[in-house]
Amino acid sequence: MRHTLAKTISTPSSADPAMYLSILSLLPIFLSLRLVSCHASIWHPAMFGFNVTQQTFDYDNRPVVPLVHLPYSEWWFHGHLGYPPHPQDVFQLPAGGVATLQIACNKGATTYYASSEGGNIQDPNNPNDVCPGSPPAEYHTTGISDVKGCGLGIAYKDNVNDVQPADFTIFTVNHTCVWDRYTDFSVPKNMPPCPNNLCICAFFWIHSPDSGSEQMYMNGFQCTITNSTSTVGLDTPKVARRCGADPANGKPNAVPGNCTYGAKQPLYWFQAENNTMFEGTYSPPFYNDLYGFADGAQDDIFQNYYSSIPVPGPNQTELPIVSSSGSSSSASPASNGNTTTTPTSASSVNVVSPSAAPSSSSGASDGSTTPTLSALTAPVNIISASAAPSSSPNSQWLVSFCVISRRR
């Protein structure tokens, strides 16, 4: 559309000035449509498809392009398994520390601009700007209250070809992703070492339906855990359940008993096959309280963290009991102004005010119980999404956005 329009404008008929003016009058509309077609990706040499360009495939399959109604072979690792990183390019995740990502609307707005097609477009006067010169619609949000979070998943396998969707566990989440260019991801302190010092990780993101079409994002990368002092493995991850407050669908109260506790899989949604989430077009799943994902390190993903977990359901009133080992292994939660500690009949849990989002899931809350979401039994590590990047040379990641939709 963009190329066709440019050609039409450059060769107008002198005998038909009205047509020329009509085309010009439509230009702002085309530009506005272009602004809301933006996408995101992690950028780092450790990722699969780091050097994939618009010309690599017979369709646009750059890492920034969203995944929508695709067969498994194309959405899994973004179809980039044939474009692996160098074996020595491995991103380090410090146990108990923070990994920082840069988020930008274009690769040229990141520190990897040297390999971008348009060169350096970073704004030196506003280094925390996600998309220099563009509105938040470029990164699928109407404002800070409309961001829905993103997460990093990890699979404890050193061969990417052995990794299956159910192997990934979401180990860290940032609720304000995507908003600031510099975004922190807290790593649980009890992460065990990777086999042969190599794990497979991936970035996952689903944005708000208020600013953009329905789509999922996944980008895999090689990773390893550093500073590990734990030998306790991750528990088997389960499918997350919709359990937070959902006022847009007439469910103003959270139902903690309907949450999935402990290790959770990524949200595989809106593809042609191998989905695990089946929410409707305008009710996407999110990496936030709506699905029991705490902000920060997911400290309850380890084996034996809970001594008992009731069967979840919309009418379940019992809550999991944290084991003594789980309690002693968790750091004290930081205060963010909306976290309190509330006793239950079983144990004390951290109650976090849930975020609202649309829902069509049959497992969503029915509004019959307490309005607080106590799915987040693990202490919450609050982090600053606008913090400066880590001093570690391996701890900066980049999320880039584009303005061209996938076309087949």
CSV table of C-alpha atoms in Angstrom, one decimal:
chain,number,residue,atom,x,y,z
A,1,MET,CA,0.0,0.0,0.0
A,2,ARG,CA,2.8,2.4,0.9
A,3,HIS,CA,4.7,1.8,-2.4
A,4,THR,CA,1.5,2.0,-4.5
A,5,LEU,CA,0.5,5.3,-3.0
A,6,ALA,CA,3.9,6.8,-3.5
A,7,LYS,CA,3.9,5.8,-7.1
A,8,THR,CA,0.5,7.3,-7.7
A,9,ILE,CA,1.4,10.6,-6.1
A,10,SER,CA,4.7,10.9,-8.0
A,11,THR,CA,2.9,10.5,-11.4
A,12,PRO,CA,-0.4,12.4,-11.1
A,13,SER,CA,-2.3,13.2,-14.2
A,14,SER,CA,-2.2,17.0,-15.0
A,15,ALA,CA,-5.6,16.6,-16.5
A,16,ASP,CA,-7.1,15.4,-13.2
A,17,PRO,CA,-6.0,17.6,-10.3
A,18,ALA,CA,-9.0,16.6,-8.3
A,19,MET,CA,-7.8,13.0,-8.1
A,20,TYR,CA,-4.4,14.2,-7.0
A,21,LEU,CA,-5.9,16.3,-4.2
A,22,SER,CA,-8.1,13.4,-3.1
A,23,ILE,CA,-5.1,11.1,-2.8
A,24,LEU,CA,-3.2,13.8,-0.8
A,25,SER,CA,-6.2,14.1,1.5
A,26,LEU,CA,-6.1,10.4,2.3
A,27,LEU,CA,-2.4,10.5,3.2
A,28,PRO,CA,-3.0,11.3,6.9
A,29,ILE,CA,-5.3,8.3,7.1
A,30,PHE,CA,-2.8,6.0,5.7
A,31,LEU,CA,-0.1,7.3,8.0
A,32,SER,CA,-2.4,6.8,11.1
A,33,LEU,CA,-3.1,3.3,10.0
A,34,ARG,CA,0.6,2.7,9.7
A,35,LEU,CA,1.2,4.0,13.3
A,36,VAL,CA,-1.0,1.4,14.9
A,37,SER,CA,0.7,-1.5,13.0
A,38,CYS,CA,3.8,-1.7,15.2
A,39,HIS,CA,5.4,-4.8,16.7
A,40,ALA,CA,8.1,-5.9,19.1
A,41,SER,CA,11.0,-8.2,19.4
A,42,ILE,CA,14.0,-8.8,21.7
A,43,TRP,CA,17.3,-8.0,20.0
A,44,HIS,CA,20.5,-9.6,21.1
A,45,PRO,CA,23.2,-11.8,19.4
A,46,ALA,CA,22.1,-14.7,21.6
A,47,MET,CA,18.6,-14.8,19.9
A,48,PHE,CA,17.4,-17.0,17.1
A,49,GLY,CA,16.9,-15.0,14.0
A,50,PHE,CA,19.0,-12.0,15.1
A,51,ASN,CA,20.1,-11.4,11.5
A,52,VAL,CA,16.9,-12.2,9.8
A,53,THR,CA,15.8,-9.4,7.5
A,54,GLN,CA,12.7,-8.7,5.5
A,55,GLN,CA,14.3,-10.5,2.5
A,56,THR,CA,15.3,-13.7,4.3
A,57,PHE,CA,12.0,-15.4,3.9
A,58,ASP,CA,9.4,-15.2,1.0
A,59,TYR,CA,7.3,-13.3,3.5
A,60,ASP,CA,8.2,-10.7,6.2
A,61,ASN,CA,9.4,-12.8,9.1
A,62,ARG,CA,11.7,-10.4,10.9
A,63,PRO,CA,11.8,-11.0,14.7
A,64,VAL,CA,9.5,-7.9,15.1
A,65,VAL,CA,6.7,-9.3,13.1
A,66,PRO,CA,3.7,-10.6,15.2
A,67,LEU,CA,2.5,-14.2,15.2
A,68,VAL,CA,-1.2,-14.5,14.1
A,69,HIS,CA,-3.0,-17.7,13.0
A,70,LEU,CA,0.2,-19.5,12.0
A,71,PRO,CA,1.0,-23.2,11.8
A,72,TYR,CA,3.2,-24.5,14.6
A,73,SER,CA,6.3,-24.6,12.4
A,74,GLU,CA,6.1,-20.9,11.8
A,75,TRP,CA,5.1,-19.5,15.2
A,76,TRP,CA,7.3,-21.7,17.3
A,77,PHE,CA,10.5,-19.7,17.9
A,78,HIS,CA,9.1,-17.4,15.2
A,79,GLY,CA,10.2,-19.9,12.6
A,80,HIS,CA,13.8,-19.0,13.3
A,81,LEU,CA,15.3,-22.3,14.4
A,82,GLY,CA,17.2,-22.5,11.2
A,83,TYR,CA,18.9,-19.2,12.1
A,84,PRO,CA,20.6,-20.0,15.4
A,85,PRO,CA,23.0,-17.7,17.3
A,86,HIS,CA,26.7,-18.4,17.6
A,87,PRO,CA,27.3,-21.1,20.2
A,88,GLN,CA,29.2,-18.7,22.3
A,89,ASP,CA,26.5,-16.0,22.3
A,90,VAL,CA,24.7,-16.8,25.5
A,91,PHE,CA,22.8,-14.3,27.5
A,92,GLN,CA,23.5,-14.4,31.3
A,93,LEU,CA,20.7,-14.2,33.8
A,94,PRO,CA,22.0,-13.5,37.4
A,95,ALA,CA,20.1,-15.5,40.0
A,96,GLY,CA,18.7,-13.0,42.5
A,97,GLY,CA,19.7,-10.1,40.2
A,98,VAL,CA,18.2,-8.1,37.4
A,99,ALA,CA,18.4,-8.3,33.6
A,100,THR,CA,17.7,-5.1,31.7
A,101,LEU,CA,16.1,-4.8,28.3
A,102,GLN,CA,15.9,-1.9,26.0
A,103,ILE,CA,12.6,-1.4,24.3
A,104,ALA,CA,12.4,0.6,21.1
A,105,CYS,CA,10.2,1.1,18.1
A,106,ASN,CA,13.0,0.3,15.7
A,107,LYS,CA,16.3,-1.5,15.8
A,108,GLY,CA,17.9,1.8,15.0
A,109,ALA,CA,16.6,3.2,18.3
A,110,THR,CA,18.7,0.7,20.2
A,111,THR,CA,22.4,0.2,20.8
A,112,TYR,CA,22.4,-2.3,17.9
A,113,TYR,CA,21.6,0.4,15.4
A,114,ALA,CA,24.8,-0.4,13.5
A,115,SER,CA,23.1,-3.4,12.0
A,116,SER,CA,19.8,-1.7,11.3
A,117,GLU,CA,18.7,-0.6,7.9
A,118,GLY,CA,18.0,3.0,8.9
A,119,GLY,CA,20.9,3.8,11.1
A,120,ASN,CA,20.9,5.4,14.5
A,121,ILE,CA,17.6,7.1,15.4
A,122,GLN,CA,18.1,7.2,19.2
A,123,ASP,CA,17.0,10.4,20.9
A,124,PRO,CA,19.9,11.7,22.9
A,125,ASN,CA,17.6,14.1,24.7
A,126,ASN,CA,15.2,11.4,25.8
A,127,PRO,CA,17.1,8.1,26.1
A,128,ASN,CA,14.2,6.4,27.8
A,129,ASP,CA,11.8,7.0,24.8
A,130,VAL,CA,10.5,3.8,23.5
A,131,CYS,CA,9.8,5.2,20.0
A,132,PRO,CA,11.4,8.6,19.3
A,133,GLY,CA,9.0,11.0,17.7
A,134,SER,CA,6.0,8.6,17.8
A,135,PRO,CA,3.0,8.1,20.1
A,136,PRO,CA,2.4,5.1,22.4
A,137,ALA,CA,0.2,3.6,19.7
A,138,GLU,CA,3.5,2.5,18.1
A,139,TYR,CA,3.9,0.0,20.8
A,140,HIS,CA,0.3,-1.1,21.1
A,141,THR,CA,-0.9,0.9,24.1
A,142,THR,CA,-3.1,4.0,24.8
A,143,GLY,CA,-1.1,4.8,27.9
A,144,ILE,CA,0.7,3.4,31.0
A,145,SER,CA,-2.7,2.2,32.4
A,146,ASP,CA,-3.2,0.1,29.2
A,147,VAL,CA,0.1,-1.9,29.2
A,148,LYS,CA,-0.4,-5.6,29.9
A,149,GLY,CA,3.0,-7.0,30.7
A,150,CYS,CA,5.4,-9.4,29.2
A,151,GLY,CA,7.5,-12.3,30.4
A,152,LEU,CA,10.6,-14.4,30.0
A,153,GLY,CA,10.4,-18.2,29.9
A,154,ILE,CA,13.1,-20.7,30.4
A,155,ALA,CA,13.6,-24.4,29.5
A,156,TYR,CA,16.2,-26.4,31.3
A,157,LYS,CA,17.5,-28.1,28.1
A,158,ASP,CA,20.7,-27.4,26.3
A,159,ASN,CA,19.5,-28.4,22.8
A,160,VAL,CA,16.8,-26.2,21.3
A,161,ASN,CA,15.5,-29.0,19.2
A,162,ASP,CA,14.5,-30.9,22.3
A,163,VAL,CA,12.4,-28.0,23.7
A,164,GLN,CA,8.6,-28.4,23.5
A,165,PRO,CA,6.0,-25.7,24.4
A,166,ALA,CA,5.3,-27.3,27.8
A,167,ASP,CA,9.0,-27.1,28.7
A,168,PHE,CA,9.0,-23.4,29.1
A,169,THR,CA,8.3,-21.9,32.5
A,170,ILE,CA,7.7,-18.1,32.9
A,171,PHE,CA,10.3,-17.1,35.5
A,172,THR,CA,10.1,-13.3,35.4
A,173,VAL,CA,7.4,-10.8,34.4
A,174,ASN,CA,7.3,-7.0,34.1
A,175,HIS,CA,3.8,-5.6,34.3
A,176,THR,CA,4.7,-2.3,32.7
A,177,CYS,CA,6.2,-3.9,29.6
A,178,VAL,CA,6.1,-2.2,27.1
A,179,TRP,CA,6.4,1.4,28.3
A,180,ASP,CA,9.9,2.6,29.0
A,181,ARG,CA,12.9,1.9,26.8
A,182,TYR,CA,14.9,0.5,29.8
A,183,THR,CA,12.9,-2.3,31.4
A,184,ASP,CA,14.1,-4.6,34.2
A,185,PHE,CA,13.4,-8.3,34.7
A,186,SER,CA,14.1,-9.7,38.1
A,187,VAL,CA,15.5,-13.2,38.2
A,188,PRO,CA,14.4,-15.5,41.1
A,189,LYS,CA,17.4,-16.1,43.4
A,190,ASN,CA,16.7,-19.9,43.6
A,191,MET,CA,17.2,-20.6,39.9
A,192,PRO,CA,19.4,-23.7,39.6
A,193,PRO,CA,22.3,-23.8,37.1
A,194,CYS,CA,21.7,-24.8,33.5
A,195,PRO,CA,22.8,-28.1,32.1
A,196,ASN,CA,26.2,-27.7,30.5
A,197,ASN,CA,25.8,-24.0,31.4
A,198,LEU,CA,23.2,-23.6,28.7
A,199,CYS,CA,19.4,-23.2,28.8
A,200,ILE,CA,16.9,-22.1,26.2
A,201,CYS,CA,14.9,-18.9,26.9
A,202,ALA,CA,12.2,-16.9,25.1
A,203,PHE,CA,10.5,-13.5,25.3
A,204,PHE,CA,6.7,-13.6,25.3
A,205,TRP,CA,4.3,-10.7,25.0
A,206,ILE,CA,0.6,-10.1,24.3
A,207,HIS,CA,-0.6,-6.5,24.1
A,208,SER,CA,-3.8,-4.8,25.0
A,209,PRO,CA,-6.7,-5.2,22.5
A,210,ASP,CA,-7.3,-1.4,22.8
A,211,SER,CA,-4.4,-0.5,20.4
A,212,GLY,CA,-3.8,-3.1,17.7
A,213,SER,CA,-4.9,-6.4,16.3
A,214,GLU,CA,-4.9,-9.7,18.1
A,215,GLN,CA,-1.4,-11.3,18.0
A,216,MET,CA,1.3,-13.1,20.0
A,217,TYR,CA,5.0,-12.5,20.2
A,218,MET,CA,7.7,-15.1,20.8
A,219,ASN,CA,11.5,-14.8,20.3
A,220,GLY,CA,13.9,-17.5,21.6
A,221,PHE,CA,17.5,-17.1,22.7
A,222,GLN,CA,20.3,-19.0,24.4
A,223,CYS,CA,20.7,-18.2,28.0
A,224,THR,CA,22.4,-19.4,31.2
A,225,ILE,CA,21.9,-18.8,34.9
A,226,THR,CA,24.8,-17.2,36.8
A,227,ASN,CA,25.5,-16.9,40.5
A,228,SER,CA,23.3,-19.9,41.2
A,229,THR,CA,23.4,-21.3,44.7
A,230,SER,CA,20.4,-23.7,44.5
A,231,THR,CA,20.0,-27.3,43.5
A,232,VAL,CA,16.2,-27.3,43.6
A,233,GLY,CA,14.7,-27.8,40.2
A,234,LEU,CA,11.7,-26.0,38.7
A,235,ASP,CA,8.3,-27.6,39.1
A,236,THR,CA,6.4,-28.9,36.1
A,237,PRO,CA,4.7,-25.8,34.6
A,238,LYS,CA,1.0,-25.8,34.2
A,239,VAL,CA,-1.4,-23.8,32.0
A,240,ALA,CA,-2.3,-20.5,33.6
A,241,ARG,CA,-5.9,-19.8,34.4
A,242,ARG,CA,-7.8,-16.5,34.2
A,243,CYS,CA,-8.6,-15.6,37.8
A,244,GLY,CA,-8.1,-11.8,38.2
A,245,ALA,CA,-10.7,-9.1,38.3
A,246,ASP,CA,-12.4,-8.7,35.0
A,247,PRO,CA,-14.8,-5.8,35.2
A,248,ALA,CA,-15.0,-5.3,31.4
A,249,ASN,CA,-16.8,-8.7,31.3
A,250,GLY,CA,-19.0,-8.1,34.4
A,251,LYS,CA,-16.6,-9.8,36.8
A,252,PRO,CA,-15.3,-7.0,39.1
A,253,ASN,CA,-13.8,-9.4,41.7
A,254,ALA,CA,-10.8,-11.7,41.5
A,255,VAL,CA,-11.3,-15.4,42.3
A,256,PRO,CA,-8.0,-16.6,43.8
A,257,GLY,CA,-9.2,-20.1,44.0
A,258,ASN,CA,-9.4,-20.3,40.2
A,259,CYS,CA,-5.7,-19.4,39.8
A,260,THR,CA,-2.9,-21.7,38.7
A,261,TYR,CA,-0.3,-21.6,41.5
A,262,GLY,CA,3.4,-22.3,41.1
A,263,ALA,CA,5.2,-22.8,37.7
A,264,LYS,CA,3.2,-21.7,34.7
A,265,GLN,CA,3.6,-22.1,31.0
A,266,PRO,CA,3.7,-19.2,28.5
A,267,LEU,CA,0.4,-18.1,27.0
A,268,TYR,CA,0.2,-19.8,23.6
A,269,TRP,CA,-2.7,-18.0,21.9
A,270,PHE,CA,-4.3,-17.1,18.6
A,271,GLN,CA,-2.4,-19.5,16.3
A,272,ALA,CA,-3.6,-22.0,13.8
A,273,GLU,CA,-2.5,-24.9,15.9
A,274,ASN,CA,-0.9,-25.9,19.2
A,275,ASN,CA,-2.7,-23.2,21.3
A,276,THR,CA,-3.1,-23.7,25.0
A,277,MET,CA,-5.1,-20.5,25.5
A,278,PHE,CA,-8.5,-20.2,23.7
A,279,GLU,CA,-9.7,-16.8,24.8
A,280,GLY,CA,-11.6,-14.7,22.2
A,281,THR,CA,-10.3,-12.0,19.8
A,282,TYR,CA,-10.9,-9.1,22.2
A,283,SER,CA,-10.1,-11.0,25.4
A,284,PRO,CA,-6.4,-11.9,25.2
A,285,PRO,CA,-4.5,-13.5,28.0
A,286,PHE,CA,-1.9,-11.3,29.7
A,287,TYR,CA,1.3,-11.6,31.7
A,288,ASN,CA,-0.2,-9.9,34.8
A,289,ASP,CA,-2.5,-10.5,37.7
A,290,LEU,CA,-5.3,-11.5,35.4
A,291,TYR,CA,-3.5,-14.8,35.0
A,292,GLY,CA,-1.8,-15.0,38.3
A,293,PHE,CA,1.6,-13.6,37.2
A,294,ALA,CA,3.2,-11.5,39.9
A,295,ASP,CA,5.2,-8.4,38.9
A,296,GLY,CA,8.9,-9.4,39.0
A,297,ALA,CA,10.6,-12.7,39.8
A,298,GLN,CA,8.2,-15.7,39.9
A,299,ASP,CA,9.5,-17.1,43.2
A,300,ASP,CA,7.0,-19.9,43.5
A,301,ILE,CA,8.0,-21.9,40.4
A,302,PHE,CA,10.2,-24.3,42.3
A,303,GLN,CA,9.6,-27.9,43.4
A,304,ASN,CA,8.1,-28.2,46.9
A,305,TYR,CA,7.4,-24.5,47.2
A,306,TYR,CA,3.9,-25.4,48.3
A,307,SER,CA,3.0,-28.1,50.7
A,308,SER,CA,-0.5,-28.4,49.2
A,309,ILE,CA,-2.4,-26.8,46.3
A,310,PRO,CA,-6.2,-27.2,46.1
A,311,VAL,CA,-7.8,-28.1,42.7
A,312,PRO,CA,-8.5,-24.7,41.1
A,313,GLY,CA,-12.0,-23.7,40.1
A,314,PRO,CA,-14.4,-20.7,39.9
A,315,ASN,CA,-15.9,-21.8,43.2
A,316,GLN,CA,-12.8,-22.8,45.0
A,317,THR,CA,-12.3,-21.0,48.3
A,318,GLU,CA,-9.2,-22.9,49.6
A,319,LEU,CA,-5.8,-21.4,48.9
A,320,PRO,CA,-2.4,-23.2,48.6
A,321,ILE,CA,-0.2,-23.6,51.7
A,322,VAL,CA,3.4,-22.5,51.3
A,323,SER,CA,5.8,-25.0,52.7
A,324,SER,CA,8.4,-24.1,55.3
A,325,SER,CA,11.1,-24.5,52.6
A,326,GLY,CA,9.2,-22.2,50.3
A,327,SER,CA,8.7,-19.5,52.9
A,328,SER,CA,12.4,-19.5,54.0
A,329,SER,CA,13.6,-19.4,50.4
A,330,SER,CA,11.7,-16.3,49.4
A,331,ALA,CA,12.9,-12.8,49.7
A,332,SER,CA,10.8,-10.2,51.6
A,333,PRO,CA,8.5,-8.4,49.2
A,334,ALA,CA,9.2,-4.7,48.4
A,335,SER,CA,6.4,-2.2,48.8
A,336,ASN,CA,4.8,-0.7,45.7
A,337,GLY,CA,1.8,0.9,47.3
A,338,ASN,CA,-0.7,-1.8,46.4
A,339,THR,CA,0.6,-4.9,48.2
A,340,THR,CA,-0.6,-6.0,51.6
A,341,THR,CA,-0.2,-9.2,53.7
A,342,THR,CA,-3.5,-10.9,54.5
A,343,PRO,CA,-3.9,-14.0,56.7
A,344,THR,CA,-6.0,-16.9,55.4
A,345,SER,CA,-7.2,-20.0,57.1
A,346,ALA,CA,-4.3,-21.9,55.6
A,347,SER,CA,-1.4,-19.5,55.7
A,348,SER,CA,-0.3,-16.0,55.1
A,349,VAL,CA,-0.1,-14.9,51.5
A,350,ASN,CA,0.8,-11.7,49.6
A,351,VAL,CA,-2.3,-10.1,48.2
A,352,VAL,CA,-1.8,-7.9,45.1
A,353,SER,CA,-4.5,-5.8,43.6
A,354,PRO,CA,-5.4,-7.4,40.3
A,355,SER,CA,-5.4,-5.6,37.0
A,356,ALA,CA,-8.5,-5.5,34.8
A,357,ALA,CA,-8.8,-6.9,31.4
A,358,PRO,CA,-11.5,-8.3,29.0
A,359,SER,CA,-12.3,-12.0,29.3
A,360,SER,CA,-14.2,-14.7,27.4
A,361,SER,CA,-12.6,-17.6,29.2
A,362,SER,CA,-15.0,-20.1,30.9
A,363,GLY,CA,-12.5,-20.3,33.7
A,364,ALA,CA,-12.6,-16.6,34.5
A,365,SER,CA,-13.8,-15.4,37.9
A,366,ASP,CA,-17.5,-15.3,38.7
A,367,GLY,CA,-17.3,-12.4,41.1
A,368,SER,CA,-18.5,-14.4,44.1
A,369,THR,CA,-15.5,-14.1,46.3
A,370,THR,CA,-13.0,-11.5,47.7
A,371,PRO,CA,-12.0,-8.8,45.3
A,372,THR,CA,-8.3,-9.2,46.1
A,373,LEU,CA,-6.1,-11.6,44.1
A,374,SER,CA,-4.1,-13.9,46.3
A,375,ALA,CA,-2.8,-16.0,43.5
A,376,LEU,CA,0.6,-14.4,44.0
A,377,THR,CA,1.6,-16.4,47.1
A,378,ALA,CA,5.2,-15.9,46.3
A,379,PRO,CA,6.7,-12.6,47.5
A,380,VAL,CA,6.7,-9.9,44.8
A,381,ASN,CA,10.0,-8.3,43.8
A,382,ILE,CA,9.1,-4.8,42.8
A,383,ILE,CA,11.3,-3.3,40.1
A,384,SER,CA,11.6,0.0,38.3
A,385,ALA,CA,10.7,-0.2,34.7
A,386,SER,CA,12.5,3.0,34.0
A,387,ALA,CA,15.7,2.1,35.8
A,388,ALA,CA,19.0,2.6,34.0
A,389,PRO,CA,20.5,-0.4,32.2
A,390,SER,CA,22.6,-2.8,34.3
A,391,SER,CA,26.3,-2.5,34.3
A,392,SER,CA,26.7,-6.1,33.2
A,393,PRO,CA,27.7,-6.3,29.6
A,394,ASN,CA,25.3,-9.2,29.1
A,395,SER,CA,22.3,-7.9,30.9
A,396,GLN,CA,21.0,-5.5,28.3
A,397,TRP,CA,18.3,-6.8,25.9
A,398,LEU,CA,16.5,-4.9,23.2
A,399,VAL,CA,12.9,-5.0,22.1
A,400,SER,CA,12.3,-3.4,18.8
A,401,PHE,CA,9.1,-2.3,17.1
A,402,CYS,CA,8.2,-2.0,13.4
A,403,VAL,CA,5.4,-0.7,11.4
A,404,ILE,CA,4.9,-3.4,8.7
A,405,SER,CA,2.4,-6.2,9.3
A,406,ARG,CA,3.1,-9.8,8.3
A,407,ARG,CA,1.8,-10.5,4.8
A,408,ARG,CA,1.7,-13.9,3.2
